[in-house]
Amino acid sequence: INVGGKNIRAAEQTLEAAYRDRQFLKDPMVSVAVVSYKSREVSVLGSVRSPGTVAFPRDTTSLDIVEIITRVGGFLPIAKSDAVTVTHRQADGTDKVTTVDLEDAITGRPQRGKDRTTIMVYPGDRIWVPERLF
């Protein structure tokens, strides 16, 4: 019985109706309790000062990638910040990989005639910052 996307009371009512309709119980009383919530974090790996996970604040569905990089301490000097990859798991289960240039966004030196593009990151995404080859 699918109760995804429902609040606790709606899930209880759905389960009660299922027990009643399938004639398992005459007058069921169902109680649902949430044991844990799905983790809402993004993984940041590679050439950043503190690789690891960044938790999303409560009631936040997305964060700008610059804020995420800032939360992990920024890029290391050897980071290739113009080729950062963001991997997002889509609804159909496939991964969508996007390569972004964060050099200007992080340093604060925009290129002439080029506006800063906002790249939003969502819970479950993975960010990889490669090393620059000298």
mmCIF file of C-alpha atoms in Angstrom:
data_model
loop_
_atom_site.group_PDB
_atom_site.id
_atom_site.type_symbol
_atom_site.label_atom_id
_atom_site.label_comp_id
_atom_site.label_asym_id
_atom_site.label_seq_id
_atom_site.Cartn_x
_atom_site.Cartn_y
_atom_site.Cartn_z
ATOM 1 C CA ILE A 1 0.000 0.000 0.000
ATOM 2 C CA ASN A 2 1.563 3.251 -1.129
ATOM 3 C CA VAL A 3 1.410 6.080 1.407
ATOM 4 C CA GLY A 4 4.255 8.142 -0.091
ATOM 5 C CA GLY A 5 3.676 11.879 -0.133
ATOM 6 C CA LYS A 6 0.930 11.763 2.481
ATOM 7 C CA ASN A 7 0.993 13.252 5.946
ATOM 8 C CA ILE A 8 0.742 10.953 8.955
ATOM 9 C CA ARG A 9 -3.039 11.229 9.402
ATOM 10 C CA ALA A 10 -3.717 10.627 5.687
ATOM 11 C CA ALA A 11 -1.446 7.561 5.769
ATOM 12 C CA GLU A 12 -3.340 6.223 8.788
ATOM 13 C CA GLN A 13 -6.677 6.726 7.032
ATOM 14 C CA THR A 14 -5.395 5.011 3.868
ATOM 15 C CA LEU A 15 -4.206 1.986 5.847
ATOM 16 C CA GLU A 16 -7.451 1.816 7.848
ATOM 17 C CA ALA A 17 -9.476 1.878 4.632
ATOM 18 C CA ALA A 18 -7.300 -0.857 3.112
ATOM 19 C CA TYR A 19 -7.801 -3.142 6.149
ATOM 20 C CA ARG A 20 -11.542 -2.467 6.083
ATOM 21 C CA ASP A 21 -11.974 -2.847 2.282
ATOM 22 C CA ARG A 22 -10.008 -6.087 2.162
ATOM 23 C CA GLN A 23 -12.008 -7.374 5.131
ATOM 24 C CA PHE A 24 -8.976 -8.063 7.306
ATOM 25 C CA LEU A 25 -10.467 -6.058 10.188
ATOM 26 C CA LYS A 26 -13.952 -4.654 10.830
ATOM 27 C CA ASP A 27 -13.063 -1.389 12.544
ATOM 28 C CA PRO A 28 -9.275 -0.897 12.347
ATOM 29 C CA MET A 29 -7.380 1.797 14.237
ATOM 30 C CA VAL A 30 -3.970 2.398 12.682
ATOM 31 C CA SER A 31 -1.226 4.489 14.232
ATOM 32 C CA VAL A 32 1.748 5.646 12.109
ATOM 33 C CA ALA A 33 4.965 7.079 13.522
ATOM 34 C CA VAL A 34 7.914 8.458 11.560
ATOM 35 C CA VAL A 35 11.093 6.736 12.724
ATOM 36 C CA SER A 36 13.509 8.715 10.557
ATOM 37 C CA TYR A 37 13.480 11.093 7.635
ATOM 38 C CA LYS A 38 15.357 10.742 4.374
ATOM 39 C CA SER A 39 18.710 12.467 4.617
ATOM 40 C CA ARG A 40 18.826 15.771 2.814
ATOM 41 C CA GLU A 41 22.434 16.370 1.961
ATOM 42 C CA VAL A 42 24.828 16.786 -0.932
ATOM 43 C CA SER A 43 28.255 15.135 -1.248
ATOM 44 C CA VAL A 44 31.255 17.272 -2.167
ATOM 45 C CA LEU A 45 34.423 15.414 -3.101
ATOM 46 C CA GLY A 46 37.757 16.210 -4.683
ATOM 47 C CA SER A 47 39.928 19.295 -4.368
ATOM 48 C CA VAL A 48 38.079 21.195 -1.652
ATOM 49 C CA ARG A 49 39.324 22.035 1.844
ATOM 50 C CA SER A 50 36.864 19.789 3.739
ATOM 51 C CA PRO A 51 35.401 17.090 1.464
ATOM 52 C CA GLY A 52 32.286 15.418 2.776
ATOM 53 C CA THR A 53 28.579 16.055 3.002
ATOM 54 C CA VAL A 54 26.674 19.295 3.426
ATOM 55 C CA ALA A 55 23.265 19.087 5.095
ATOM 56 C CA PHE A 56 20.415 21.162 3.711
ATOM 57 C CA PRO A 57 18.707 23.516 6.157
ATOM 58 C CA ARG A 58 15.172 22.606 7.149
ATOM 59 C CA ASP A 59 12.547 23.641 4.569
ATOM 60 C CA THR A 60 15.207 24.276 1.893
ATOM 61 C CA THR A 61 14.833 22.368 -1.360
ATOM 62 C CA SER A 62 17.905 23.655 -3.208
ATOM 63 C CA LEU A 63 21.122 25.589 -2.656
ATOM 64 C CA ASP A 64 23.398 27.510 -4.993
ATOM 65 C CA ILE A 65 26.579 25.570 -5.788
ATOM 66 C CA VAL A 66 28.739 28.538 -4.716
ATOM 67 C CA GLU A 67 27.201 28.355 -1.231
ATOM 68 C CA ILE A 68 27.913 24.605 -1.086
ATOM 69 C CA ILE A 69 31.574 25.097 -2.088
ATOM 70 C CA THR A 70 31.879 27.875 0.493
ATOM 71 C CA ARG A 71 30.482 25.585 3.228
ATOM 72 C CA VAL A 72 33.240 23.023 2.576
ATOM 73 C CA GLY A 73 35.944 25.685 2.877
ATOM 74 C CA GLY A 74 36.392 26.557 -0.773
ATOM 75 C CA PHE A 75 38.719 25.161 -3.402
ATOM 76 C CA LEU A 76 42.259 23.958 -2.780
ATOM 77 C CA PRO A 77 44.978 25.755 -4.797
ATOM 78 C CA ILE A 78 45.249 22.688 -7.058
ATOM 79 C CA ALA A 79 41.498 22.605 -7.842
ATOM 80 C CA LYS A 80 40.339 22.806 -11.432
ATOM 81 C CA SER A 81 37.425 25.077 -10.611
ATOM 82 C CA ASP A 82 36.491 25.574 -14.262
ATOM 83 C CA ALA A 83 35.491 21.894 -14.664
ATOM 84 C CA VAL A 84 33.375 21.034 -11.599
ATOM 85 C CA THR A 85 30.885 18.231 -12.207
ATOM 86 C CA VAL A 86 27.458 17.961 -10.605
ATOM 87 C CA THR A 87 25.716 14.580 -10.774
ATOM 88 C CA HIS A 88 21.959 14.610 -10.259
ATOM 89 C CA ARG A 89 19.816 11.459 -10.033
ATOM 90 C CA GLN A 90 16.715 11.998 -12.162
ATOM 91 C CA ALA A 91 13.237 10.591 -11.505
ATOM 92 C CA ASP A 92 13.756 7.775 -14.036
ATOM 93 C CA GLY A 93 16.879 6.593 -12.156
ATOM 94 C CA THR A 94 19.451 7.865 -14.637
ATOM 95 C CA ASP A 95 22.246 10.227 -13.671
ATOM 96 C CA LYS A 96 22.537 13.617 -15.320
ATOM 97 C CA VAL A 97 26.103 14.949 -15.201
ATOM 98 C CA THR A 98 26.677 18.669 -15.716
ATOM 99 C CA THR A 99 30.101 20.305 -15.920
ATOM 100 C CA VAL A 100 30.207 23.899 -14.680
ATOM 101 C CA ASP A 101 32.822 26.649 -14.627
ATOM 102 C CA LEU A 102 32.975 28.092 -11.116
ATOM 103 C CA GLU A 103 36.277 29.942 -11.517
ATOM 104 C CA ASP A 104 34.687 33.379 -11.859
ATOM 105 C CA ALA A 105 31.885 32.751 -9.365
ATOM 106 C CA ILE A 106 34.249 31.779 -6.563
ATOM 107 C CA THR A 107 36.998 34.324 -7.225
ATOM 108 C CA GLY A 108 34.531 37.151 -7.763
ATOM 109 C CA ARG A 109 36.215 38.176 -11.028
ATOM 110 C CA PRO A 110 33.590 37.928 -13.750
ATOM 111 C CA GLN A 111 34.716 37.726 -17.363
ATOM 112 C CA ARG A 112 33.819 40.638 -19.583
ATOM 113 C CA GLY A 113 30.357 40.265 -21.076
ATOM 114 C CA LYS A 114 29.614 37.122 -19.072
ATOM 115 C CA ASP A 115 27.070 37.090 -16.232
ATOM 116 C CA ARG A 116 27.359 34.659 -13.354
ATOM 117 C CA THR A 117 25.114 31.673 -13.876
ATOM 118 C CA THR A 118 23.320 30.308 -10.842
ATOM 119 C CA ILE A 119 23.649 26.539 -10.572
ATOM 120 C CA MET A 120 21.205 24.999 -8.114
ATOM 121 C CA VAL A 121 22.078 21.800 -6.240
ATOM 122 C CA TYR A 122 19.466 19.458 -4.782
ATOM 123 C CA PRO A 123 19.520 16.860 -1.973
ATOM 124 C CA GLY A 124 21.248 13.684 -3.133
ATOM 125 C CA ASP A 125 23.428 15.436 -5.727
ATOM 126 C CA ARG A 126 27.153 14.773 -5.900
ATOM 127 C CA ILE A 127 29.755 17.441 -6.640
ATOM 128 C CA TRP A 128 33.237 16.500 -7.873
ATOM 129 C CA VAL A 129 36.066 19.052 -8.024
ATOM 130 C CA PRO A 130 38.978 17.643 -10.082
ATOM 131 C CA GLU A 131 42.664 18.532 -9.676
ATOM 132 C CA ARG A 132 44.347 20.867 -12.129
ATOM 133 C CA LEU A 133 47.175 19.352 -14.152
ATOM 134 C CA PHE A 134 50.175 21.666 -14.160
#
